[in-house]
CSV table of N, CA and C in Angstrom, one decimal:
chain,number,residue,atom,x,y,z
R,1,UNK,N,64.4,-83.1,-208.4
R,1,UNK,CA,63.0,-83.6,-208.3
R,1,UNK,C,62.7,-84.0,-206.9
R,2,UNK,N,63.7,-84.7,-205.8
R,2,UNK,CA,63.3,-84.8,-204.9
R,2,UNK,C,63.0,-84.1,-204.1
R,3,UNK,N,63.9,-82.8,-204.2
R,3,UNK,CA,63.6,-81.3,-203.4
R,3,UNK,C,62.2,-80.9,-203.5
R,4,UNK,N,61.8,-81.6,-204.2
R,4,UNK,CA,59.9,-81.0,-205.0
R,4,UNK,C,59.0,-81.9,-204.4
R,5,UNK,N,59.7,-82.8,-204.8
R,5,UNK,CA,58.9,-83.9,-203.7
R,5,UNK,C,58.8,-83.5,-201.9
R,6,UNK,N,59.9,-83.8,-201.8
R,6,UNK,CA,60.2,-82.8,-200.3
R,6,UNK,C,59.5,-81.6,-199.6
R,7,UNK,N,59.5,-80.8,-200.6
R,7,UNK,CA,58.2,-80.1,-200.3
R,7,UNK,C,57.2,-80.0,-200.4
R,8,UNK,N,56.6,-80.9,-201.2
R,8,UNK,CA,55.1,-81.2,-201.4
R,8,UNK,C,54.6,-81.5,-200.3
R,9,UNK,N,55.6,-83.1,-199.8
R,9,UNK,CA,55.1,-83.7,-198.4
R,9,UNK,C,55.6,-82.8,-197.5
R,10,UNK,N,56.2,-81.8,-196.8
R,10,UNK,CA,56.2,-81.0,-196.0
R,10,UNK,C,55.3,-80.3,-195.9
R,11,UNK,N,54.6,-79.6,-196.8
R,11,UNK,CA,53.2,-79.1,-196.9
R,11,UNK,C,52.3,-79.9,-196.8
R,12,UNK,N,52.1,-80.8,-196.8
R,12,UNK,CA,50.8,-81.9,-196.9
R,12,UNK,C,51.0,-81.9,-195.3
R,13,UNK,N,52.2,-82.0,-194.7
R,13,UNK,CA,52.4,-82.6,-193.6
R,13,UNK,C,52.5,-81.9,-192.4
R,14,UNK,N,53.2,-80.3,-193.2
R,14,UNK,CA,53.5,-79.3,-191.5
R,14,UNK,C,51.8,-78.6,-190.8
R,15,UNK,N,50.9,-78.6,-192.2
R,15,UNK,CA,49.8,-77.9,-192.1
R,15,UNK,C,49.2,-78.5,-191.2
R,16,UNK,N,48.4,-79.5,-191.0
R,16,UNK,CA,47.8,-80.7,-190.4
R,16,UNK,C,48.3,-80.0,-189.0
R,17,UNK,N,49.4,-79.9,-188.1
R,17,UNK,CA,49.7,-80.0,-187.2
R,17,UNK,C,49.3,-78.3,-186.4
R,18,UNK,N,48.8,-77.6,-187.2
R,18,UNK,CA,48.3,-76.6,-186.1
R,18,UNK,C,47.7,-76.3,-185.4
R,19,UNK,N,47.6,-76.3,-183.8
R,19,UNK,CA,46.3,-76.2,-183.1
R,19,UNK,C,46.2,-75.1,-183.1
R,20,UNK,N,44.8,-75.1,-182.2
R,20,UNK,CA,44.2,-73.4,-181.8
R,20,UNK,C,45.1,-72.9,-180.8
R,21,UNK,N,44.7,-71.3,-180.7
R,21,UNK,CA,45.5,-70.3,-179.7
R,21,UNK,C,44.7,-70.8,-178.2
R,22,UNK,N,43.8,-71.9,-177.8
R,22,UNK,CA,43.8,-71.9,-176.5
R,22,UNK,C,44.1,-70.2,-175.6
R,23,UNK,N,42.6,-69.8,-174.8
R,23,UNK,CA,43.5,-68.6,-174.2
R,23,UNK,C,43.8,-67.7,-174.5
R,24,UNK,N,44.1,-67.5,-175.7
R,24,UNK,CA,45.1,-66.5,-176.2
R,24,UNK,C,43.8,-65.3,-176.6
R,25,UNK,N,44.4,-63.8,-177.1
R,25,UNK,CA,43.1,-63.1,-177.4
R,25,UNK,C,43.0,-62.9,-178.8
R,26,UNK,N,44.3,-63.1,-179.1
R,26,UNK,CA,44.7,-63.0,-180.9
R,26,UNK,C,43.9,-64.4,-181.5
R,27,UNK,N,43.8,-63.8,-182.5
R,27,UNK,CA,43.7,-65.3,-183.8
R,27,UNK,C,44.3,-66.4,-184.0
R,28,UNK,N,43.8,-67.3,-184.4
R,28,UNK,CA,44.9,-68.5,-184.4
R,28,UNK,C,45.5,-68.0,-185.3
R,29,UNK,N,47.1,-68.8,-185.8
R,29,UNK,CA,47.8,-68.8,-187.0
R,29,UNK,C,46.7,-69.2,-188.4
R,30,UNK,N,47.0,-69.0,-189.5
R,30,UNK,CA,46.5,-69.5,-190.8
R,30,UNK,C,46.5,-70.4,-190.9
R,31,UNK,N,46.0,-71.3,-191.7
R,31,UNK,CA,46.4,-72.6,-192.0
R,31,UNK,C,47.5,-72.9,-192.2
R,32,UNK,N,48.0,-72.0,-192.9
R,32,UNK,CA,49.5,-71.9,-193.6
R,32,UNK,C,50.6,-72.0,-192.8
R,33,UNK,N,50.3,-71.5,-191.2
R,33,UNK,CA,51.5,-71.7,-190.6
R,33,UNK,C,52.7,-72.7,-190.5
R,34,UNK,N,52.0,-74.3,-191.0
R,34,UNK,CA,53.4,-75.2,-190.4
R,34,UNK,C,53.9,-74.6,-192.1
R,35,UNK,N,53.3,-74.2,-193.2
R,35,UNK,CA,54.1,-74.2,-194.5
R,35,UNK,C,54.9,-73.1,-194.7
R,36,UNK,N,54.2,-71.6,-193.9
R,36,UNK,CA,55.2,-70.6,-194.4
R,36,UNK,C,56.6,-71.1,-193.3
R,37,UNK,N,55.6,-71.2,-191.6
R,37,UNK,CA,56.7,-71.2,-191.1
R,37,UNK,C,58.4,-72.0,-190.4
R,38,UNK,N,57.3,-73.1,-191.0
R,38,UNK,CA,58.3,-74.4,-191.0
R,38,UNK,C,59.0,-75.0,-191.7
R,39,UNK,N,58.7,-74.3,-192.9
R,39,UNK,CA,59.8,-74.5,-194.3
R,39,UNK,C,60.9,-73.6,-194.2
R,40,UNK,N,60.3,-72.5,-193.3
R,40,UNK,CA,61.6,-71.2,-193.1
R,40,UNK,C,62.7,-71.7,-192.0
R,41,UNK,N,61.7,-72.3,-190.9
R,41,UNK,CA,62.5,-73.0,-189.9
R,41,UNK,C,63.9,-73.9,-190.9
R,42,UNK,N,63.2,-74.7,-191.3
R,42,UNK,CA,64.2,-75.8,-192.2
R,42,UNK,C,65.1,-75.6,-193.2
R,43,UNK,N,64.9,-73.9,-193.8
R,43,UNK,CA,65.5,-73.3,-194.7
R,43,UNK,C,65.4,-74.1,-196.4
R,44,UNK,N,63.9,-73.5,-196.2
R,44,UNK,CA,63.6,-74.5,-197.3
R,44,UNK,C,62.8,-73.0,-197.9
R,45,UNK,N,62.6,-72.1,-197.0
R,45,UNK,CA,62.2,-71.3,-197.8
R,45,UNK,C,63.0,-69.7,-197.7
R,46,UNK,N,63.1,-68.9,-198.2
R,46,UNK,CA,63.5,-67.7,-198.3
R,46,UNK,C,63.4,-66.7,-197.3
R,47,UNK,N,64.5,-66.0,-196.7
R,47,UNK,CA,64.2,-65.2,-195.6
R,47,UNK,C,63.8,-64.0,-195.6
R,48,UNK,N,62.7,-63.4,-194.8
R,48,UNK,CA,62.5,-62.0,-195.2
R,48,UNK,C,61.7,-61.5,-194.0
R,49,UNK,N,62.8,-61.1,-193.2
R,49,UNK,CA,62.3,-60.5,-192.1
R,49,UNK,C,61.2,-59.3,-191.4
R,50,UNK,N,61.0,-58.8,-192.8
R,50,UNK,CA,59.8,-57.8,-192.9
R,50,UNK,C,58.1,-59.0,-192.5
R,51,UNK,N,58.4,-59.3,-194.2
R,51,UNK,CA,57.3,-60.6,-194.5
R,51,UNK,C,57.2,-61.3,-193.0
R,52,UNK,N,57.9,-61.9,-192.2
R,52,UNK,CA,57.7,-63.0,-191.0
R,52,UNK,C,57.0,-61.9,-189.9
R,53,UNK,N,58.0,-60.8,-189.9
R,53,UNK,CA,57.3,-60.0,-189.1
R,53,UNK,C,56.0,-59.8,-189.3
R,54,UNK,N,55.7,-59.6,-190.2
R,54,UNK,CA,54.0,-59.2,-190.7
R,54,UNK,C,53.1,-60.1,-190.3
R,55,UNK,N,53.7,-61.5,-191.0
R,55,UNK,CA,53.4,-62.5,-190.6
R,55,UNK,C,52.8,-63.3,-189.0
R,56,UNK,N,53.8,-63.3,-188.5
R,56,UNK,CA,53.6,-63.5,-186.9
R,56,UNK,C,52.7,-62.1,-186.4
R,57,UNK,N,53.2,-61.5,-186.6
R,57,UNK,CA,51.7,-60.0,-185.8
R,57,UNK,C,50.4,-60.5,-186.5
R,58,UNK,N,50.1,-60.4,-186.9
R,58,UNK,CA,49.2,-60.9,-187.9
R,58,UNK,C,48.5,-62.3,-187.2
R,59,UNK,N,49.3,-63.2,-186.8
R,59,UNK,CA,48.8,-64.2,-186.2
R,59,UNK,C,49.2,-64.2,-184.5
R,60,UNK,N,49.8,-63.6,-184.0
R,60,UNK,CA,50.1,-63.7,-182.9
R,60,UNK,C,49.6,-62.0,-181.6
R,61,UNK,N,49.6,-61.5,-182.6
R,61,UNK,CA,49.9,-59.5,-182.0
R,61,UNK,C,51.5,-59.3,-181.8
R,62,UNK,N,51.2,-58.2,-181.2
R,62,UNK,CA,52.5,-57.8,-181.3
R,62,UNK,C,53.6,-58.5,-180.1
R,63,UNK,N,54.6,-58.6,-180.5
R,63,UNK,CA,55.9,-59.3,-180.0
R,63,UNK,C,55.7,-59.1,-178.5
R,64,UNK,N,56.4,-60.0,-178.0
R,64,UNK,CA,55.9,-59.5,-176.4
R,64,UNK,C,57.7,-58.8,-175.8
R,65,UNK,N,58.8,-59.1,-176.3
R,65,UNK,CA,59.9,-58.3,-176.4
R,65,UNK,C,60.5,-58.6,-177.2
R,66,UNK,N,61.6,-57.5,-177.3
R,66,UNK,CA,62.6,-57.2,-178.6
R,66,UNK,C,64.0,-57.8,-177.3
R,67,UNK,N,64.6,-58.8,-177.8
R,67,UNK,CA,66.0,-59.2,-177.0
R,67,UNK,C,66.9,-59.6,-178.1
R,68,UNK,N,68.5,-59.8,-177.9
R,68,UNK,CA,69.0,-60.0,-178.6
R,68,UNK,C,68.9,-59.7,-180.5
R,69,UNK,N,68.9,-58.8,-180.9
R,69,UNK,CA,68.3,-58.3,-182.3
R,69,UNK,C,67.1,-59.2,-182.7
R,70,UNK,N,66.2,-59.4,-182.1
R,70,UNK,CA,64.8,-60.1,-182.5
R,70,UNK,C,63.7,-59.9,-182.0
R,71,UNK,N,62.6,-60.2,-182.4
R,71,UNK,CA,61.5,-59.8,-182.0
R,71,UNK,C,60.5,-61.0,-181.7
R,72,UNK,N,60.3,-61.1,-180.3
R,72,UNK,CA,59.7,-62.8,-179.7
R,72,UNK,C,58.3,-62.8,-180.0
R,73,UNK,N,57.6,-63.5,-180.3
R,73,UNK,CA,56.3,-63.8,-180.2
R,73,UNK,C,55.6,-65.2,-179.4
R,74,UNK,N,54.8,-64.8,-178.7
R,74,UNK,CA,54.3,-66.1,-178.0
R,74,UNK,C,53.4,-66.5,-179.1
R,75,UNK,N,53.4,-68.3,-179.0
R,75,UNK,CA,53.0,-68.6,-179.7
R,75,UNK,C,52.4,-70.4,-179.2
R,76,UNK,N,51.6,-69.6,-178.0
R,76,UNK,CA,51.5,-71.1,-177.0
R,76,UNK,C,50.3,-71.4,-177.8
R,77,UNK,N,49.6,-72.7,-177.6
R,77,UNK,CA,49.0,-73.4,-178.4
R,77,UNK,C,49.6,-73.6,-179.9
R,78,UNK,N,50.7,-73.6,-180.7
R,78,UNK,CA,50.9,-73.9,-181.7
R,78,UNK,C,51.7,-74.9,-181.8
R,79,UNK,N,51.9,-75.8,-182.9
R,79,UNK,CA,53.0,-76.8,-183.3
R,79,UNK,C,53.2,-76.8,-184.4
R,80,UNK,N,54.6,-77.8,-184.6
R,80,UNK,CA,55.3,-77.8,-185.8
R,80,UNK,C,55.9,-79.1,-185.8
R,81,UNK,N,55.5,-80.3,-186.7
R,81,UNK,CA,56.2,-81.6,-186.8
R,81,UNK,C,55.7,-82.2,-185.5
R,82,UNK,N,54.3,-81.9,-185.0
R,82,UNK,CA,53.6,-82.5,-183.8
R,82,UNK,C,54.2,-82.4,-182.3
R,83,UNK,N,55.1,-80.9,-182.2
R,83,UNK,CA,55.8,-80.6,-181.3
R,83,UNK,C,55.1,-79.1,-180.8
R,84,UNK,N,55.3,-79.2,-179.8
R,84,UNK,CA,54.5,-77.8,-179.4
R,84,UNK,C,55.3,-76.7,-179.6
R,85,UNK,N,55.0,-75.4,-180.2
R,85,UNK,CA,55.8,-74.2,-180.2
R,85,UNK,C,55.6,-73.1,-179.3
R,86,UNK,N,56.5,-72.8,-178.5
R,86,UNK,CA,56.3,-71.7,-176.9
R,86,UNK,C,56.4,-70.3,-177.6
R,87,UNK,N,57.5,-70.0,-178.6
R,87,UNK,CA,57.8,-68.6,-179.1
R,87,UNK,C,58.4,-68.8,-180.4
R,88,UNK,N,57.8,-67.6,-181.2
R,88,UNK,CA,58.6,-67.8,-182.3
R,88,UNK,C,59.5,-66.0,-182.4
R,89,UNK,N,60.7,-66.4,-183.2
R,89,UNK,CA,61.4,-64.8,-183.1
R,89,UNK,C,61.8,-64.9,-184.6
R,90,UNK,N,62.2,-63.4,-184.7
R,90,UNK,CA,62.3,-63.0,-186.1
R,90,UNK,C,63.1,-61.7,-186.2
R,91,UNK,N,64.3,-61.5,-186.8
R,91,UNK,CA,65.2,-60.4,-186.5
R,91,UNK,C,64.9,-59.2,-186.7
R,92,UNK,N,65.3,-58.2,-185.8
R,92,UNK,CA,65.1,-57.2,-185.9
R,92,UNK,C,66.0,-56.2,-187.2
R,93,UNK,N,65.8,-55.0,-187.3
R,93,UNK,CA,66.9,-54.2,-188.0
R,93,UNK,C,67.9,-54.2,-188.2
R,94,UNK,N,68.4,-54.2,-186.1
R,94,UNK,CA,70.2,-54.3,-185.6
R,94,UNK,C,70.7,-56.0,-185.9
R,95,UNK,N,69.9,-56.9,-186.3
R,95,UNK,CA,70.6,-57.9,-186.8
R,95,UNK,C,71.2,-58.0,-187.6
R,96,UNK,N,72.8,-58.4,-187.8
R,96,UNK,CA,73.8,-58.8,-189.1
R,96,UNK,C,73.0,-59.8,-189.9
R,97,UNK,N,71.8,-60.7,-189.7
R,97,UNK,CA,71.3,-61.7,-190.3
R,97,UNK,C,69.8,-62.4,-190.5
R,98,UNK,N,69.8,-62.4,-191.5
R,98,UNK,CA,68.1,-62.4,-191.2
R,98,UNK,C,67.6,-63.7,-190.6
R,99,UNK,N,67.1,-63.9,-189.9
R,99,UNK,CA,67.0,-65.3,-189.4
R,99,UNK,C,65.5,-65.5,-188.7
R,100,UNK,N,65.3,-66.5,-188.8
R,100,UNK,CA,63.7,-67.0,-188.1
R,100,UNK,C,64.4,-68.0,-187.0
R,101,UNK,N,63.4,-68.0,-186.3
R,101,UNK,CA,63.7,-69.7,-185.1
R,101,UNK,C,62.4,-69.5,-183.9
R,102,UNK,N,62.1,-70.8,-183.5
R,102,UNK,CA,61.5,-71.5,-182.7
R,102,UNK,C,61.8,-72.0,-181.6
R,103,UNK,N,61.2,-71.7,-180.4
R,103,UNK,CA,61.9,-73.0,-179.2
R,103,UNK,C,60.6,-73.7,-179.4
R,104,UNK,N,61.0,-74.8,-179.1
R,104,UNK,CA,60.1,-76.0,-179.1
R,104,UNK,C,60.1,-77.1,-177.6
R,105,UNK,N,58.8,-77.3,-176.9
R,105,UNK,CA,59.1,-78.0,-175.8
R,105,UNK,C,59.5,-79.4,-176.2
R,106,UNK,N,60.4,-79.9,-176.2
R,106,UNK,CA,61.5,-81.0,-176.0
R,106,UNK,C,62.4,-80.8,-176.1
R,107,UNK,N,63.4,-82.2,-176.3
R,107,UNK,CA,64.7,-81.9,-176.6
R,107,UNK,C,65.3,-81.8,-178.1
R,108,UNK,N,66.2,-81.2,-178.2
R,108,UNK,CA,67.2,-81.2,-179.4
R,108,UNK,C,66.9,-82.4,-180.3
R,109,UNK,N,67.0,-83.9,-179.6
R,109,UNK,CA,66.5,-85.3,-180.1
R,109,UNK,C,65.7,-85.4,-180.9
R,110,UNK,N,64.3,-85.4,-179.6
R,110,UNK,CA,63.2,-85.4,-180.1
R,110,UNK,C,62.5,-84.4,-181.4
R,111,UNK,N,63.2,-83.2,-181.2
R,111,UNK,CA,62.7,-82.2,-182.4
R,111,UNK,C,63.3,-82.9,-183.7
R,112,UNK,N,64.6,-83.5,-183.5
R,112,UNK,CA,65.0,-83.7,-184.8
R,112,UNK,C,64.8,-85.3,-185.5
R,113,UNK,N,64.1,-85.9,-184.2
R,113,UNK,CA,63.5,-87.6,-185.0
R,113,UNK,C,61.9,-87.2,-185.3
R,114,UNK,N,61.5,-86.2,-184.7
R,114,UNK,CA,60.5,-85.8,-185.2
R,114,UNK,C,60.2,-85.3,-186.6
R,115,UNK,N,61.4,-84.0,-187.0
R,115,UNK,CA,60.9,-84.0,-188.4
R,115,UNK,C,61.5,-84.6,-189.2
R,116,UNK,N,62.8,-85.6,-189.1
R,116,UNK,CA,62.9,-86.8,-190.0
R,116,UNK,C,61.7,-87.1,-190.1
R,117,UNK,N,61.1,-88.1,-188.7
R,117,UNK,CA,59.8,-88.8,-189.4
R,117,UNK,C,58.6,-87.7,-190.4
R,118,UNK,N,58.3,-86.5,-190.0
R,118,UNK,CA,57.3,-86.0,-190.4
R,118,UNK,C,57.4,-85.5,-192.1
R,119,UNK,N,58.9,-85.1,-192.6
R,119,UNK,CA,59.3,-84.2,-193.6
R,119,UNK,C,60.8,-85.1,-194.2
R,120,UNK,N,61.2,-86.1,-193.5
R,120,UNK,CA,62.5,-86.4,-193.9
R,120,UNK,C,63.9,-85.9,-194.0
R,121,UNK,N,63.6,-84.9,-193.1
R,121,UNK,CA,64.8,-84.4,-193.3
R,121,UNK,C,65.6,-84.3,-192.5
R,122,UNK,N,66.8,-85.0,-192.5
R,122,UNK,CA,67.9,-85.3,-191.6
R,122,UNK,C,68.6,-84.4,-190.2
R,123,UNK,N,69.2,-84.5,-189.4
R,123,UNK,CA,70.0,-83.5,-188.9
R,123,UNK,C,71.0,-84.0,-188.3
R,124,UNK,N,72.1,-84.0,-188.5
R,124,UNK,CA,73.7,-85.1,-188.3
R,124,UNK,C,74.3,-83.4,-186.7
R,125,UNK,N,75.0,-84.3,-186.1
R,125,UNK,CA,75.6,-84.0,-184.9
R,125,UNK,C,76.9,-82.9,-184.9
R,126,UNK,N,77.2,-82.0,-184.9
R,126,UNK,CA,78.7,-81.1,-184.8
R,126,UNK,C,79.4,-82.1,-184.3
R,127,UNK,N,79.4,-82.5,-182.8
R,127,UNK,CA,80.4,-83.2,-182.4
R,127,UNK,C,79.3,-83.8,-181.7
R,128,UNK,N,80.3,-84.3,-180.8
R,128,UNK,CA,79.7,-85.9,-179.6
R,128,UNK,C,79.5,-84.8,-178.4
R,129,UNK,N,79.6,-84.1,-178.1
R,129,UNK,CA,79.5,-83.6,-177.0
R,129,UNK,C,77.8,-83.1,-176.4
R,130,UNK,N,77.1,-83.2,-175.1
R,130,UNK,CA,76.2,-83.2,-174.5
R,130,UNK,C,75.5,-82.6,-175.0
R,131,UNK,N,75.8,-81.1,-175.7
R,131,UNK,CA,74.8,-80.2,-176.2
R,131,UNK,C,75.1,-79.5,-177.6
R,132,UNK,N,75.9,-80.6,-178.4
R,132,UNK,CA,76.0,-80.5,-179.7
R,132,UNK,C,74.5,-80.0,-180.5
R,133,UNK,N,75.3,-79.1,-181.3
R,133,UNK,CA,74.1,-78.2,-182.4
R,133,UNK,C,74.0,-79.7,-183.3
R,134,UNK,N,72.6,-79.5,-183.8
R,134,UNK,CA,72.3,-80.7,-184.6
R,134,UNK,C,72.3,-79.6,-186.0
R,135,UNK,N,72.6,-79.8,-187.0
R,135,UNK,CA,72.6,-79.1,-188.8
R,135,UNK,C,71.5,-80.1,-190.0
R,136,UNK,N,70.7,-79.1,-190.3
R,136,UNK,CA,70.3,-80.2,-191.8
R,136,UNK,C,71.4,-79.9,-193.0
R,137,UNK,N,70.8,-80.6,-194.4
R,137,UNK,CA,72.2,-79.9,-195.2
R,137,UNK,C,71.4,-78.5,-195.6
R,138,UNK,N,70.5,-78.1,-195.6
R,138,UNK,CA,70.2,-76.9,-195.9
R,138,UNK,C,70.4,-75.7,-195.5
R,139,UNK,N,71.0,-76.3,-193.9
R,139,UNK,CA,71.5,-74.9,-193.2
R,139,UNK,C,70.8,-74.6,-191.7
R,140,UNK,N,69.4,-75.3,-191.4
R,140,UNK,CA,69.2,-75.1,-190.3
R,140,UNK,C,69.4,-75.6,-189.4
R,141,UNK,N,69.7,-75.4,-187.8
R,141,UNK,CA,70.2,-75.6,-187.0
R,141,UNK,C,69.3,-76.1,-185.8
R,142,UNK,N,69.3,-76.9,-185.1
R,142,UNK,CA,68.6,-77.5,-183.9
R,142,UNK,C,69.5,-77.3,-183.0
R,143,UNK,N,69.6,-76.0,-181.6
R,143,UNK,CA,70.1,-76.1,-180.4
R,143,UNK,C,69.2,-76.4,-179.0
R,144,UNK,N,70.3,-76.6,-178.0
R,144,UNK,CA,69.3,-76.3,-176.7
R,144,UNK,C,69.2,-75.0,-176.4
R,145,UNK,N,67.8,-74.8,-175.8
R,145,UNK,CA,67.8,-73.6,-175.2
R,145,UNK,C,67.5,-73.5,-173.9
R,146,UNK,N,68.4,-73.7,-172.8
R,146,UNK,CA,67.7,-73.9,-171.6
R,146,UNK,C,67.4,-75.4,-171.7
R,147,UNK,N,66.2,-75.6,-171.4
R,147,UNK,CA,65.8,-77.1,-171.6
R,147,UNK,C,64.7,-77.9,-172.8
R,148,UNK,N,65.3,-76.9,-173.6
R,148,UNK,CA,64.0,-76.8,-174.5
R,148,UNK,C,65.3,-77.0,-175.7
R,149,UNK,N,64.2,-77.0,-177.2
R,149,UNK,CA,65.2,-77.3,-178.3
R,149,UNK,C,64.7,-75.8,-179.0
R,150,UNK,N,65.4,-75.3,-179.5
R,150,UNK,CA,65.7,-74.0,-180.6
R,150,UNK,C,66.0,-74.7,-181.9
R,151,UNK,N,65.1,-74.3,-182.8
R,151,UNK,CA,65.2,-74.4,-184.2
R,151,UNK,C,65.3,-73.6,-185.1
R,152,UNK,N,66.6,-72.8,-186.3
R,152,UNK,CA,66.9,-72.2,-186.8
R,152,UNK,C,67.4,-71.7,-187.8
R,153,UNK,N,66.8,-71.0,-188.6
R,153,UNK,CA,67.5,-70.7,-190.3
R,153,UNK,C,68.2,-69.2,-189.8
R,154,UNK,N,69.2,-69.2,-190.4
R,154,UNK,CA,69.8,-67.7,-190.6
R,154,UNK,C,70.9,-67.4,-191.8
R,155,UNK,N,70.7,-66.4,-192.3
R,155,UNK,CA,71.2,-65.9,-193.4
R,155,UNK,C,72.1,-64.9,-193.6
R,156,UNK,N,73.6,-64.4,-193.7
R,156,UNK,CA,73.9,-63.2,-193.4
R,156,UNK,C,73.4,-62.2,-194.8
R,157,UNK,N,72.7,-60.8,-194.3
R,157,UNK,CA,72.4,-59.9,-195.1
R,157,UNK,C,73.5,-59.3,-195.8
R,158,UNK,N,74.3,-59.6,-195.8
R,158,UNK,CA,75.5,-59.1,-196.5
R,158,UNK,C,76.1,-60.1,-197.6
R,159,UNK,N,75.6,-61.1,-197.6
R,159,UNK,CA,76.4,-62.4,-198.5
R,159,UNK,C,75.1,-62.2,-200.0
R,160,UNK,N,75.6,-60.9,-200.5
R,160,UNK,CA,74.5,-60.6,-201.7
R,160,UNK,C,75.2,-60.7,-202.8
R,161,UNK,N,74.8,-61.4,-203.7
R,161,UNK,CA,75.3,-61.2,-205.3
R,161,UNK,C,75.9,-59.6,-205.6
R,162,UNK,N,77.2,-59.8,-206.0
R,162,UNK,CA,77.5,-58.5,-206.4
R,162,UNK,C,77.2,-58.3,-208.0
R,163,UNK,N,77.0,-57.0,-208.6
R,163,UNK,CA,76.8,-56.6,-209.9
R,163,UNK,C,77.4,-57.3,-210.6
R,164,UNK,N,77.1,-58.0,-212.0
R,164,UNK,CA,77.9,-58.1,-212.7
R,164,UNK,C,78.4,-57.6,-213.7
């Protein structure tokens, strides 16, 4: 029950935070952005790298490059948990894993006292060390990227129920 709860207020709460595309020639995101895409961030929702893809073109145009098995979208003027979002990526084909993520302008910190406060949900330290990955228990990941913080769900596409 509290996971339902949890999500209710994440939706009440990621929506609110979208601004406009400023600039941009594309459309803003949907309303729906902080809910589809920041539940995915959090791993609170289901991965499906077709769907995101559709998703982000849709609200952003098309990717501005394909690097490391993903496909980047700018995505200046938007936020998530009252943090600004620079790009969002979404795996390509040659990915072992389906995965969504964000860089976010701050730090690793800040991203993660942010969405405590905003959604409640935790993110505890790997180790003590300077640029320790932060983890929720659901599986998403808060790194640095550069000087920025990266936020991340990923899934391996191979870890599938076999027949019974």
């Amino acid at each position: 029950m509290k996971t339902i709860h949890r999500i209710a207020l994440a939706c009440a709460l990621l929506a609110p935070g979208l601004a406009g595309m400023n600039g941009v020639a594309h459309a803003a995101p949907a309303a729906t952005f902080g809910i589809e895409v920041g539940n995915a961030l959090l791993c609170l929702n289901q991965l499906n790298s077709k769907y995101f893809y559709d998703y982000l073109f849709e609200a952003f145009g098309k990717p501005y490059k394909t690097e490391g098995g993903a496909y980047w979208f700018k995505a200046a003027g938007s936020n998530l948990w009252g943090m600004e979002v620079t790009d969002i990526l979404v795996n390509d084909s040659s990915s072992p894993a389906d995965f969504i993520g964000a860089n976010i302008n701050g730090t690793p910190q800040a991203l993660s006292d942010a969405i405590t406060k905003s959604v409640g949900i935790r993110f505890t330290l790997d180790d003590a060390t300077k640029y320790s990955l932060r983890q929720s228990q659901a599986g998403s990941v808060i790194a640095y990227a550069d000087t920025k913080a990266k936020i991340y769900c990923a899934k391996s596409k191979y870890l599938v129920p076999g027949k019974q």
